[in-house]
Coordinates of C-alpha atoms and ligand atoms in Angstrom, one line a residue:
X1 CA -43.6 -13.9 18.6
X2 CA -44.4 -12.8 14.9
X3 CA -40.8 -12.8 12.4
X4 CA -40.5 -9.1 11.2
X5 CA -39.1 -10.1 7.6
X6 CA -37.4 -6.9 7.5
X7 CA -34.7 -7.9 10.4
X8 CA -32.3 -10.6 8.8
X9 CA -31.5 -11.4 12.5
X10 CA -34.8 -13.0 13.5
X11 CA -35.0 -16.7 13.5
X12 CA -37.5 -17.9 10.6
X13 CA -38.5 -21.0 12.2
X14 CA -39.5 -18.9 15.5
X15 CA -37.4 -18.6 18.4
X16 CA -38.6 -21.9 20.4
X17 CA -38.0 -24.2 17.0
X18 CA -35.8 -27.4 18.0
X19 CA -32.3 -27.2 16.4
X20 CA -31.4 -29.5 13.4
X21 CA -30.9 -33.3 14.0
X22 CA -27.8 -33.9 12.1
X23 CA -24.4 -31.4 11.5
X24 CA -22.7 -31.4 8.0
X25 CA -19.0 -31.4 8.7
X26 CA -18.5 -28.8 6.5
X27 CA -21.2 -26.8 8.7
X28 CA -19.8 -26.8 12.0
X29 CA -22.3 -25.3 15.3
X30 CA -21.9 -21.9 16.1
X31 CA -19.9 -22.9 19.6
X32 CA -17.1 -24.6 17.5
X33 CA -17.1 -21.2 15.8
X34 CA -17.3 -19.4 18.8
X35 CA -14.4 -21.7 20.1
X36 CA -12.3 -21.6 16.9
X37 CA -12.5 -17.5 17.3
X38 CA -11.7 -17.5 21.1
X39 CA -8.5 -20.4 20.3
X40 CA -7.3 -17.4 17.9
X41 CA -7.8 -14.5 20.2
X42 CA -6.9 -16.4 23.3
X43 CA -3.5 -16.9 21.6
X44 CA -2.8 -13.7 19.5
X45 CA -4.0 -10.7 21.5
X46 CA -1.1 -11.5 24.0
X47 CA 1.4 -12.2 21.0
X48 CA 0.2 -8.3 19.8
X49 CA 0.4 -7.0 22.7
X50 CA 4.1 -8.4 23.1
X51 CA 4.9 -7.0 19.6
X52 CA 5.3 -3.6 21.1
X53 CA 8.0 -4.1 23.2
X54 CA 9.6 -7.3 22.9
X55 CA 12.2 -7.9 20.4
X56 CA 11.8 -8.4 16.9
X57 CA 11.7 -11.6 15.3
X58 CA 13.6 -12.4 12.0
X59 CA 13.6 -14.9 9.7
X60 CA 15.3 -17.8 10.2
X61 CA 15.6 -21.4 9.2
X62 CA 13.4 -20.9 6.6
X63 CA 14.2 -24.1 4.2
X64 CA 14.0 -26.1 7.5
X65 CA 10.6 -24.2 8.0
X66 CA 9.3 -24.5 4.6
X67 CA 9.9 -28.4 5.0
X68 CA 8.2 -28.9 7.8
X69 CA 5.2 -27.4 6.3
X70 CA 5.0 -29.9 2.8
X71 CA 2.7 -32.5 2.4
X72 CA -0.2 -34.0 0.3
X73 CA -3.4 -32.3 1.0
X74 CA -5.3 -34.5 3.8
X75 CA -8.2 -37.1 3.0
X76 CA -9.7 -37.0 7.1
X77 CA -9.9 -34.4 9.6
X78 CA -7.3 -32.9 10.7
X79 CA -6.4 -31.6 14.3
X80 CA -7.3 -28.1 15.6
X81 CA -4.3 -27.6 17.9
X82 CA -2.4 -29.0 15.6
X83 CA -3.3 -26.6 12.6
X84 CA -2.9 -23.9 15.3
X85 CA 0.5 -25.5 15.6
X86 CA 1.4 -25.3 11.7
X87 CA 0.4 -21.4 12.0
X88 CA 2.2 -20.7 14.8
X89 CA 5.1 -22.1 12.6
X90 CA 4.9 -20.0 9.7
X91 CA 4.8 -17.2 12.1
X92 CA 7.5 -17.9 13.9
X93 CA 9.8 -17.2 10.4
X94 CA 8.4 -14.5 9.3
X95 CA 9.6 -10.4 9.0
X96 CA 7.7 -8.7 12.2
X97 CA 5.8 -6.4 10.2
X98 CA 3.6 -5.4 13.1
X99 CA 6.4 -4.0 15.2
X100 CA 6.6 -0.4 16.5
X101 CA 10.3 -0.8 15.1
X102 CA 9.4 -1.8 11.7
X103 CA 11.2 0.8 9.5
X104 CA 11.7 -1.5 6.3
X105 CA 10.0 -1.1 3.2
X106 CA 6.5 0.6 3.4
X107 CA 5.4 -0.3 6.6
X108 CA 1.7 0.1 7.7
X109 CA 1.1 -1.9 10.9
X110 CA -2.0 -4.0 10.4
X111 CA -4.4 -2.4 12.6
X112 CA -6.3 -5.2 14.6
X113 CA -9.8 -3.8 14.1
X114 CA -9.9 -4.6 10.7
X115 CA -9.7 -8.2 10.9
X116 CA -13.1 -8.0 13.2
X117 CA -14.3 -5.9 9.9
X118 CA -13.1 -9.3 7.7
X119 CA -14.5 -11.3 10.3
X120 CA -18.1 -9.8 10.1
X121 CA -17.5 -9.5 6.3
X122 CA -16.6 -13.4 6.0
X123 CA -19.2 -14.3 8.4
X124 CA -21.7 -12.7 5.4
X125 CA -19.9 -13.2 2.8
X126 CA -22.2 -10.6 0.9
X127 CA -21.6 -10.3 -2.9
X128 CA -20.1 -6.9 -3.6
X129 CA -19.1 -7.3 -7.2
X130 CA -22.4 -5.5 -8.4
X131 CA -24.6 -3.2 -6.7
X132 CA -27.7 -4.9 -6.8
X133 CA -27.2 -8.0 -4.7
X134 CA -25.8 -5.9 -1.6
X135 CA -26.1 -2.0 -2.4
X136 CA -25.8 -1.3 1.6
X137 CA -22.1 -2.8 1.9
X138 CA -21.5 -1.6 -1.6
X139 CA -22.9 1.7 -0.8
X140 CA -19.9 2.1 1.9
X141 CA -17.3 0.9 -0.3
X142 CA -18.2 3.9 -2.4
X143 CA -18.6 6.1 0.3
X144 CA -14.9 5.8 0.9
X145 CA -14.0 6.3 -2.2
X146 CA -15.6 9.7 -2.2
X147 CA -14.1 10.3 0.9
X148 CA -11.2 9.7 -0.6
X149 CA -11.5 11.7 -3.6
X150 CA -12.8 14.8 -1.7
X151 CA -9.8 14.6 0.8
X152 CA -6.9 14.7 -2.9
X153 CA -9.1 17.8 -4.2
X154 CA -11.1 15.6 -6.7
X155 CA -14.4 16.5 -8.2
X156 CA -17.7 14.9 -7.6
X157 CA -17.4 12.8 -11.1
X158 CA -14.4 11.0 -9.4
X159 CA -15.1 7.1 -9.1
X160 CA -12.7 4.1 -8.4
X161 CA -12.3 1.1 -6.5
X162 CA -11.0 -0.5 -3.7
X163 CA -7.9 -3.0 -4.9
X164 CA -5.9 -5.6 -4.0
X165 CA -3.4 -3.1 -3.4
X166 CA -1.0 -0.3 -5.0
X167 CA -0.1 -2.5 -8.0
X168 CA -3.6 -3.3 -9.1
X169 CA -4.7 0.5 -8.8
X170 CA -1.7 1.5 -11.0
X171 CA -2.8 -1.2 -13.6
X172 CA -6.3 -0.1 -13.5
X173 CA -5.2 3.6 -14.3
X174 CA -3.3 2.6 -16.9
X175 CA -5.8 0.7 -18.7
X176 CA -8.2 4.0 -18.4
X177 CA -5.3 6.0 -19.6
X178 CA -4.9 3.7 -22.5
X179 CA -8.5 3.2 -23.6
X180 CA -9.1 6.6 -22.7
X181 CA -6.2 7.6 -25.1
X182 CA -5.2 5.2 -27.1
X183 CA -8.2 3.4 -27.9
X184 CA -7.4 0.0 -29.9
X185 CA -4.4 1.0 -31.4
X186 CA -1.7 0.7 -28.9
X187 CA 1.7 0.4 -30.9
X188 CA 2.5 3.8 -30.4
X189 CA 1.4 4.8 -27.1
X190 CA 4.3 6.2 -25.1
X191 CA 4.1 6.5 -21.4
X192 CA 6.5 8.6 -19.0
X193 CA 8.2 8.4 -15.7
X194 CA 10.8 8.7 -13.5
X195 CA 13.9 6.7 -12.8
X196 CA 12.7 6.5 -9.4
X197 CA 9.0 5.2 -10.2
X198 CA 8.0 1.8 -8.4
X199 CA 8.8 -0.9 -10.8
X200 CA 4.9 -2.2 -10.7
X201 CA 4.6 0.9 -12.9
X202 CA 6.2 -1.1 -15.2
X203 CA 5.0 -4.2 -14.6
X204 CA 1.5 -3.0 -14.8
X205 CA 2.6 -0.8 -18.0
X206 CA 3.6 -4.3 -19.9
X207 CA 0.6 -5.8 -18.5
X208 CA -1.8 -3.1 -20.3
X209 CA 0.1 -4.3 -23.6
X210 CA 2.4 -0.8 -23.9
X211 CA 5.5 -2.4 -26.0
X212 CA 8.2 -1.8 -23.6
X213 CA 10.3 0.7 -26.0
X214 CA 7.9 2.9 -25.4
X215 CA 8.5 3.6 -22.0
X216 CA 10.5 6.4 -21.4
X217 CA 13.0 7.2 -18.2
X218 CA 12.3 10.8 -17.2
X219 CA 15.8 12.0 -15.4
X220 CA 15.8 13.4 -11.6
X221 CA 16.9 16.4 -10.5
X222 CA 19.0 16.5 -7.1
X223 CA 16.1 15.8 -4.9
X224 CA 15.3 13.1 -7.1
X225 CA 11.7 14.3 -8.6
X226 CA 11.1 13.9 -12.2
X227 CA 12.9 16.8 -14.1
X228 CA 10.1 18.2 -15.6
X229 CA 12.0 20.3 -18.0
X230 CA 13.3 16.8 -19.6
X231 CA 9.7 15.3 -19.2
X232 CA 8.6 18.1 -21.5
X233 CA 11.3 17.9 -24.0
X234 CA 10.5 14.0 -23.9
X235 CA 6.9 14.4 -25.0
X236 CA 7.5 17.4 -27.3
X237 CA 10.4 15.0 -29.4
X238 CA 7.6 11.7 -29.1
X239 CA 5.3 14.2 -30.7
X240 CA 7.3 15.5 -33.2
X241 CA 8.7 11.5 -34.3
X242 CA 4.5 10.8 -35.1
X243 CA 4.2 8.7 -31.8
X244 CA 1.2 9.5 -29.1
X245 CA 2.3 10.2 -26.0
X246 CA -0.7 9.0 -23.6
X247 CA 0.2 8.9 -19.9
X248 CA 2.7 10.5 -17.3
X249 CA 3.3 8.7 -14.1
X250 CA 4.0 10.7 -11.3
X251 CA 5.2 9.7 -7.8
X252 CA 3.7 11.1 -4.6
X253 CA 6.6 9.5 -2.4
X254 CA 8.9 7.3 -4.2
X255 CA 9.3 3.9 -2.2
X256 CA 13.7 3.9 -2.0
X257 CA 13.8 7.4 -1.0
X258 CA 10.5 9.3 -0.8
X259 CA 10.8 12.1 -2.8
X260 CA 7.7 13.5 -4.3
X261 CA 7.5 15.1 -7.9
X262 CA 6.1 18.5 -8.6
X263 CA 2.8 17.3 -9.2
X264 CA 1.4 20.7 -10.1
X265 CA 3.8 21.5 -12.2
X266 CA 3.6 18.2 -14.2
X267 CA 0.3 18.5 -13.9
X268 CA 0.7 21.6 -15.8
X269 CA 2.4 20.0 -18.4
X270 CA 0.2 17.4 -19.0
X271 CA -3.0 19.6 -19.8
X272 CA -1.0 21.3 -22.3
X273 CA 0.0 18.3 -23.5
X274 CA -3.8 16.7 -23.6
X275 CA -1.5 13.7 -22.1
X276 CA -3.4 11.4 -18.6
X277 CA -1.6 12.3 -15.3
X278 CA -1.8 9.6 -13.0
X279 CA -0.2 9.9 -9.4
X280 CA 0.9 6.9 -7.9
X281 CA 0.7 8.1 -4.0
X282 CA 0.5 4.6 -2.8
X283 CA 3.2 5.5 0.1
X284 CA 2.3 9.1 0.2
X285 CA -1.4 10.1 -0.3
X286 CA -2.9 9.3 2.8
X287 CA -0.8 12.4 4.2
X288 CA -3.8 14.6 2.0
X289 CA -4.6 14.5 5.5
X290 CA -2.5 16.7 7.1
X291 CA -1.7 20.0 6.6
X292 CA 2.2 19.5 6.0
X293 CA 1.1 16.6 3.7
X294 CA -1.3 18.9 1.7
X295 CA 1.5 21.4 1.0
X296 CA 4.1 18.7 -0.6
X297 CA 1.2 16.9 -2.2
X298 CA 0.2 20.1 -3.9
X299 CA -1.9 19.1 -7.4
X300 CA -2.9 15.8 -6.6
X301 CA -6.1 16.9 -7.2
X302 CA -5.3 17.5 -10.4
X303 CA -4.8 14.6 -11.4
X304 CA -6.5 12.4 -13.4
X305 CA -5.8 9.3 -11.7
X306 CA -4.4 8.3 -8.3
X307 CA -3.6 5.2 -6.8
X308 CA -3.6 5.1 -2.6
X309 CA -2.7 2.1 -0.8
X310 CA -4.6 2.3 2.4
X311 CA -2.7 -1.1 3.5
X312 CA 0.0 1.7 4.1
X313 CA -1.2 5.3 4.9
X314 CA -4.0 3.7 6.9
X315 CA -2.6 1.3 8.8
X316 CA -4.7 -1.8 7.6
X317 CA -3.6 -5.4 6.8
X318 CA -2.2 -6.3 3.6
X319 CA -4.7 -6.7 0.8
X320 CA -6.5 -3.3 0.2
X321 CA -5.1 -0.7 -2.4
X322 CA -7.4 2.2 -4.2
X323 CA -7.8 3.6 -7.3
X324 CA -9.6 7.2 -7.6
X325 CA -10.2 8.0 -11.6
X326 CA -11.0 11.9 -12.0
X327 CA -14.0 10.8 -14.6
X328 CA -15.2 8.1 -13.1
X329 CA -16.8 6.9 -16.9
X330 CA -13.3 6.7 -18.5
X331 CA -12.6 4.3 -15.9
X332 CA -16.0 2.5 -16.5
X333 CA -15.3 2.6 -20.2
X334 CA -12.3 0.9 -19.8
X335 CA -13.6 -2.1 -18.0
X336 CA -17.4 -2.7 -18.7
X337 CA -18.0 -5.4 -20.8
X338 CA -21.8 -6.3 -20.7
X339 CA -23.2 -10.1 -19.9
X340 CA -27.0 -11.2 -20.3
X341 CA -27.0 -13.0 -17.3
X342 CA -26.0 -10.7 -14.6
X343 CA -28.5 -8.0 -13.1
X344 CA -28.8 -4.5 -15.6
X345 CA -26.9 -1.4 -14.1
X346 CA -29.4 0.6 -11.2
X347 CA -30.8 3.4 -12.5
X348 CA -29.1 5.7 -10.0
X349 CA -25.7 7.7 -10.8
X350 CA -24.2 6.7 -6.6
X351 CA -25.1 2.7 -7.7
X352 CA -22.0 1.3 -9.2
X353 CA -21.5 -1.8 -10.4
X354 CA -17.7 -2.4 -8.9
X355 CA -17.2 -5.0 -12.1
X356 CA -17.6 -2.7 -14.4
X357 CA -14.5 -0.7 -12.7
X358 CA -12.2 -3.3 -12.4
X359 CA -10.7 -6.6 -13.7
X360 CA -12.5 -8.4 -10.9
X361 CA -16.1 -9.6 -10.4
X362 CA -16.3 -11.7 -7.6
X363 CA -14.0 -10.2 -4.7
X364 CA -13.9 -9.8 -0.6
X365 CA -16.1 -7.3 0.8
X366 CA -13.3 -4.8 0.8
X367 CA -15.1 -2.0 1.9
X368 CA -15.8 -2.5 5.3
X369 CA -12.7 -3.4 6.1
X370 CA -11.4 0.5 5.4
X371 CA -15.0 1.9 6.4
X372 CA -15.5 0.3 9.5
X373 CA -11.7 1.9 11.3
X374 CA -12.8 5.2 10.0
X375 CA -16.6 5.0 11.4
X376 CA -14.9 3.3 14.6
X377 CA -12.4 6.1 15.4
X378 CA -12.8 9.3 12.8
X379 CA -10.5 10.6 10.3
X380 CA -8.8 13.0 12.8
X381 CA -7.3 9.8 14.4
X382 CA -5.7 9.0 11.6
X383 CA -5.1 12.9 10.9
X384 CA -3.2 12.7 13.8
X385 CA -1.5 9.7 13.8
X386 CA 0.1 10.5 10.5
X387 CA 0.8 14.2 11.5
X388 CA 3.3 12.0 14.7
X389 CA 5.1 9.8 11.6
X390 CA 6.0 13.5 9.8
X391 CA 7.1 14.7 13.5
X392 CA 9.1 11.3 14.2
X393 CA 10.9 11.1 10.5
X394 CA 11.7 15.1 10.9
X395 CA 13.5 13.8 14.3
X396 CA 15.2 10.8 13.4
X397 CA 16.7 12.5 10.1
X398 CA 18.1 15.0 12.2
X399 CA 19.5 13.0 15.0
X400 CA 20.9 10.6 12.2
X401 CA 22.7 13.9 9.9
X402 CA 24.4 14.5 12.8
X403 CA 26.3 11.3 13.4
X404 CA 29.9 11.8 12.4
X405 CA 30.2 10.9 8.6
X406 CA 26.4 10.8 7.5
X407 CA 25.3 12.1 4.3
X408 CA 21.4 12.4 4.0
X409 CA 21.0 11.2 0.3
X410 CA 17.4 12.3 1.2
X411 CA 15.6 14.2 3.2
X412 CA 12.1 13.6 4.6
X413 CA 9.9 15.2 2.6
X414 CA 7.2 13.2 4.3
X415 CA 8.0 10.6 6.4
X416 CA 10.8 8.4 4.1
X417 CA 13.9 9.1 4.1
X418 CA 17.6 7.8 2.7
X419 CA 21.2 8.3 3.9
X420 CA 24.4 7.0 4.0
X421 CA 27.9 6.4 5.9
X422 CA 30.4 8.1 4.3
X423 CA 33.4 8.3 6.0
X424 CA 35.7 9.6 3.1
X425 CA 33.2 12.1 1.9
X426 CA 30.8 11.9 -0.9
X427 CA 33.2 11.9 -3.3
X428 CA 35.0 8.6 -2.2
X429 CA 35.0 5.2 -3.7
X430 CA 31.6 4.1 -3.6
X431 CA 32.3 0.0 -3.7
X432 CA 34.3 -0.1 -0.6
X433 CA 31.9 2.4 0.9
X434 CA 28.5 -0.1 -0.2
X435 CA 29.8 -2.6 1.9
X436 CA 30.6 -0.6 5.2
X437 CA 26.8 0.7 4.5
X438 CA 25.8 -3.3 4.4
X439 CA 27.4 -3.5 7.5
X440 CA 26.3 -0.8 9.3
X441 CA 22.6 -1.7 8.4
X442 CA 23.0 -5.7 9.5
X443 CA 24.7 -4.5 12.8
X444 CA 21.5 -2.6 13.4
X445 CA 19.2 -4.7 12.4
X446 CA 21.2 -7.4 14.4
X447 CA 20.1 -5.6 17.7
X448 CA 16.5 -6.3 16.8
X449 CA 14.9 -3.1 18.0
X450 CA 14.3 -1.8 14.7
X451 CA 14.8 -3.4 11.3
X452 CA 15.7 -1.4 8.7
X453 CA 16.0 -1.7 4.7
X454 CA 18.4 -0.5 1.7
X455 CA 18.0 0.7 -1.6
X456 CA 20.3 0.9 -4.4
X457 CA 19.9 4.6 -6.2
X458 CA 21.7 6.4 -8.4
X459 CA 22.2 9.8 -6.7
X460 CA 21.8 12.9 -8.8
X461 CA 24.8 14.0 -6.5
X462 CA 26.9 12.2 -7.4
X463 CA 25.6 10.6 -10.7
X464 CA 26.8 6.6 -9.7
X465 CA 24.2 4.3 -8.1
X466 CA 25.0 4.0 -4.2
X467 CA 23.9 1.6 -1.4
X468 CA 21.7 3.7 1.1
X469 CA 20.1 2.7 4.0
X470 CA 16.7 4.0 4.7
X471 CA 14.0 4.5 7.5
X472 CA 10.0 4.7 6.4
X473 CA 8.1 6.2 9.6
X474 CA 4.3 4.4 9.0
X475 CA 3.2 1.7 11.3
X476 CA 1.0 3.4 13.3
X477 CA 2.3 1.7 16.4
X478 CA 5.6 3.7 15.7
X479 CA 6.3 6.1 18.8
X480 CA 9.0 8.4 20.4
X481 CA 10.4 5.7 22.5
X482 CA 11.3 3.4 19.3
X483 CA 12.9 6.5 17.2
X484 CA 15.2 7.2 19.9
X485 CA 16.1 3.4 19.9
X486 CA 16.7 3.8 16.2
X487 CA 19.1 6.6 16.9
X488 CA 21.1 4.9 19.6
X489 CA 21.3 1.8 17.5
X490 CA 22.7 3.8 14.5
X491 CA 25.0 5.8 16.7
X492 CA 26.6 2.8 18.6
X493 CA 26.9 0.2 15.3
X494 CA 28.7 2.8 13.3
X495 CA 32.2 2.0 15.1
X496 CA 31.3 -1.8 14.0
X497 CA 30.2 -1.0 10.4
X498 CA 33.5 0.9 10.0
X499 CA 35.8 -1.2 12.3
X500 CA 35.9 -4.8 10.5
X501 CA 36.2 -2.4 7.4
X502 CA 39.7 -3.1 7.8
Ligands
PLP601 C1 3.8 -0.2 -2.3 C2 3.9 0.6 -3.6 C3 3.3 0.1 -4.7 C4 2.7 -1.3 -4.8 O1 1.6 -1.5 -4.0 P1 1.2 -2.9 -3.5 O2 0.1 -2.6 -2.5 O3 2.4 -3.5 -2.9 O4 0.7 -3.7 -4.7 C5 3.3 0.9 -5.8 N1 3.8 2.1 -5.8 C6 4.4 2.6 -4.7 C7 4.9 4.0 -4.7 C8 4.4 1.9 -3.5 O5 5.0 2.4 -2.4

């Protein structure tokens, strides 16, 4: 049978060539990968499917598991079970992010199709750093970034990146903002945000070299969003001392309580201003994809930079955030550095070179693994999916206002939200009242249907910072059936949280 070069499946020695004599160990045959793949599913499907319903697991022991997993690296082969073993370990110990009642943090799920997505791209292991050497896989990485950018409202021009995650977007749009801006000259470059901002804002700030007295706290008003009257008066008195006021930072759902800032209005601001908006929506921007979502989110698509964090709003694994620049050269500007030896730029404005976006030349295929659950299912799955975590969040911050003594400190203006035990009123001592909050939010967690997180915020409200509990709807595997569990669990611990109070 003649090879047709064209098909990278066919066999190039012919279909009835005899296999290779010897095995390198480091090139084991396709049935011990075959096997290795099956071990893995054989033993996790079951373990997923058990997530749903079972009970959580916590963390436990883990100095005694942390020991157990030491040693010197080994010189001979070790055994598969075993190694299965050693994973199965570290597992054990471990926060059960994949659980329907998973309310902590910013939960996402970890949708299983996507590690058949790292799989294939592994398998390839394609270089996607630069166009050139793979331009197909490429090509669908920055299909979804234009999906994404048309979804916030962004032009044509828009460009970006897939990331790590949210962090490495929001230090990617700084850097644009700043060479964009600022140029060299960086001493007095002043950036703005709230109180309420994710603190890799300011990580990511420090990293792009911004001396950190030139970060200024923007005050909240009583639904904690950035004040934008003081945001103005901020930039007008930065202005008026000689400085150069560069960037604002504005949240899309902040991550202790979820409030969203008037974009539009900030976005408003900022043109005036000739100052870079950048969004960071990392909890909140998939929600662009519903229509409740697209009312709060109102002038993303103004912005000039946003990061998402599909690892959240799209249910992947960990390891995938995005960054969307409005001009996609600024961001290019900002990172291309030219070097003789690697392949010249196509001649084509839809072929970009990913390394000339980003910090990062070599890097994992990251594109499939958000392309391929979107080709596999459509956007209206996840439309829908997210529309249910608004729906569920609406429900739970209801059911939870009306337990005897609850304060909302926030409501859920997408599907976040923050309250708080308060059984002498708002205006009561707030130390004594922190730890029956503590208490309350261990005996829940305790019962290990849901697991929960806190936040310390200062609330407008009352101006002091408070202890608040807080439930984050956004594992897709989160249903009816595990809210109301997070109701009754909340309603019958709230005698215990108050009880031992003394
Ligand atoms: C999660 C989050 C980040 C950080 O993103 P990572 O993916 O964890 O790096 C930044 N900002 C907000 C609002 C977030 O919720």
């Amino acid at each position: 049978m003649p090879i047709d070069p064209s098909d990278p499946f066919a066999d190039p020695a012919g279909p009835d060539a005899d296999p290779p004599a010897t095995v390198h160990p480091l090139e084991p045959p396709a049935a011990q990968v075959r096997a290795m793949v099956t071990d893995v599913l054989d033993r996790l499907l079951p373990w997923l499917e058990r997530q749903a319903t079972g009970p959580m697991s916590t963390v436990s022991g883990s100095q005694r598991v942390a020991r157990a997993l030491r040693g010197p690296p080994p010189e001979e082969p070790g055994d598969w079970r075993g190694i299965l073993g050693t994973l199965e370990r570290a597992l054990g110990a471990s926060l059960d992010t994949t659980s329907p009642g998973y309310l902590a943090y910013v939960p996402g799920g970890g949708l299983p199709q996507v590690a058949v997505a790292d799989l294939y791209a592994d398998l390839v292991n394609r270089f996607t750093g630069l166009w050139m050497p793979a331009p197909g896989f490429v090509t669908l990485e920055i299909e979804v970034i234009r999906w994404f950018a048309g979804i916030l409202g962004l032009p044509d021009a828009a460009g970006g990146l897939l990331t790590s995650g949210g962090s490495l977007a929001n230090l990617g749009a700084v850097v644009a903002a700043r060479h964009h801006h600022l140029g060299e000259d960086l001493a007095d470059g002043v950036v703005y945000r709230s109180d309420a901002t994710h603190h890799s804002v300011d990580k990511t700030v420090a990293l792009a070299g911004i001396p950190r007295r030139n970060v200024r706290s923007i005050p909240v008003d009583a639904a904690h969003r950035l004040r934008v009257d003081a945001l103005d008066a901020a930039i007008r008195a930065d202005r008026a001392a000689g400085r150069r006021p560069f960037l604002v930072v504005a949240n899309a759902g902040t991550t202790a309580v979820g409030a969203v800032d008037p974009i539009d209005a900030i976005a408003d601001r900022c043109a005036e201003h000739r100052v870079w908006l950048h969004v960071d929506a990392a909890y909140g921007g998939f929600f662009a994809l519903t229509a409740r979502g697209t009312a709060v989110l109102r002038g993303i698509g103004r912005a000039d930079s946003v990061t998402l964090d599909p690892h959240k709003g799209l249910f992947l694994p960990y390891g995938t955030g995005c960054l969307i620049v409005r001009d996609r050269e600024a961001l290019r500007a900002a990172h291309a550095v030219e070097a003789t030896y690697l392949p010249p730029p196509a001649d084509d404005p839809l072929a970009w070179d990913l390394a000339d976006l980003g910090p990062e030349l070599s890097r994992p295929n990251r594109g499939l693994r958000v392309w391929l659950p979107v080709a596999l299912h459509g956007l209206g799955a996840f439309r829908r999916t997210l529309d249910e975590k608004l729906d569920l969040a609406q429900v739970a911050a209801e059911a939870i206002r009306a337990i005897p003594g609850v304060r909302l400190v926030s409501e859920p203006t997408l599907s976040l939200f923050s309250f708080r035990l308060e059984p002498d009123g708002p205006g009561g001592d707030p130390g004594p009242t922190d730890v029956v909050n503590r208490r309350w939010l261990s005996a829940t967690n305790r019962r290990r249907r849901v697991f929960l997180s806190g936040a310390v915020v200062v609330d407008p409200a009352v101006g002091r910072p408070l202890f608040v509990l807080r439930v984050c709807v956004l594992s897709y595997r989160t249903h009816a059936d595990r809210i109301a569990m997070l109701i009754e669990d909340l309603r019958e611990t709230v005698a215990e949280a108050l009880g031992d109070a003394g």
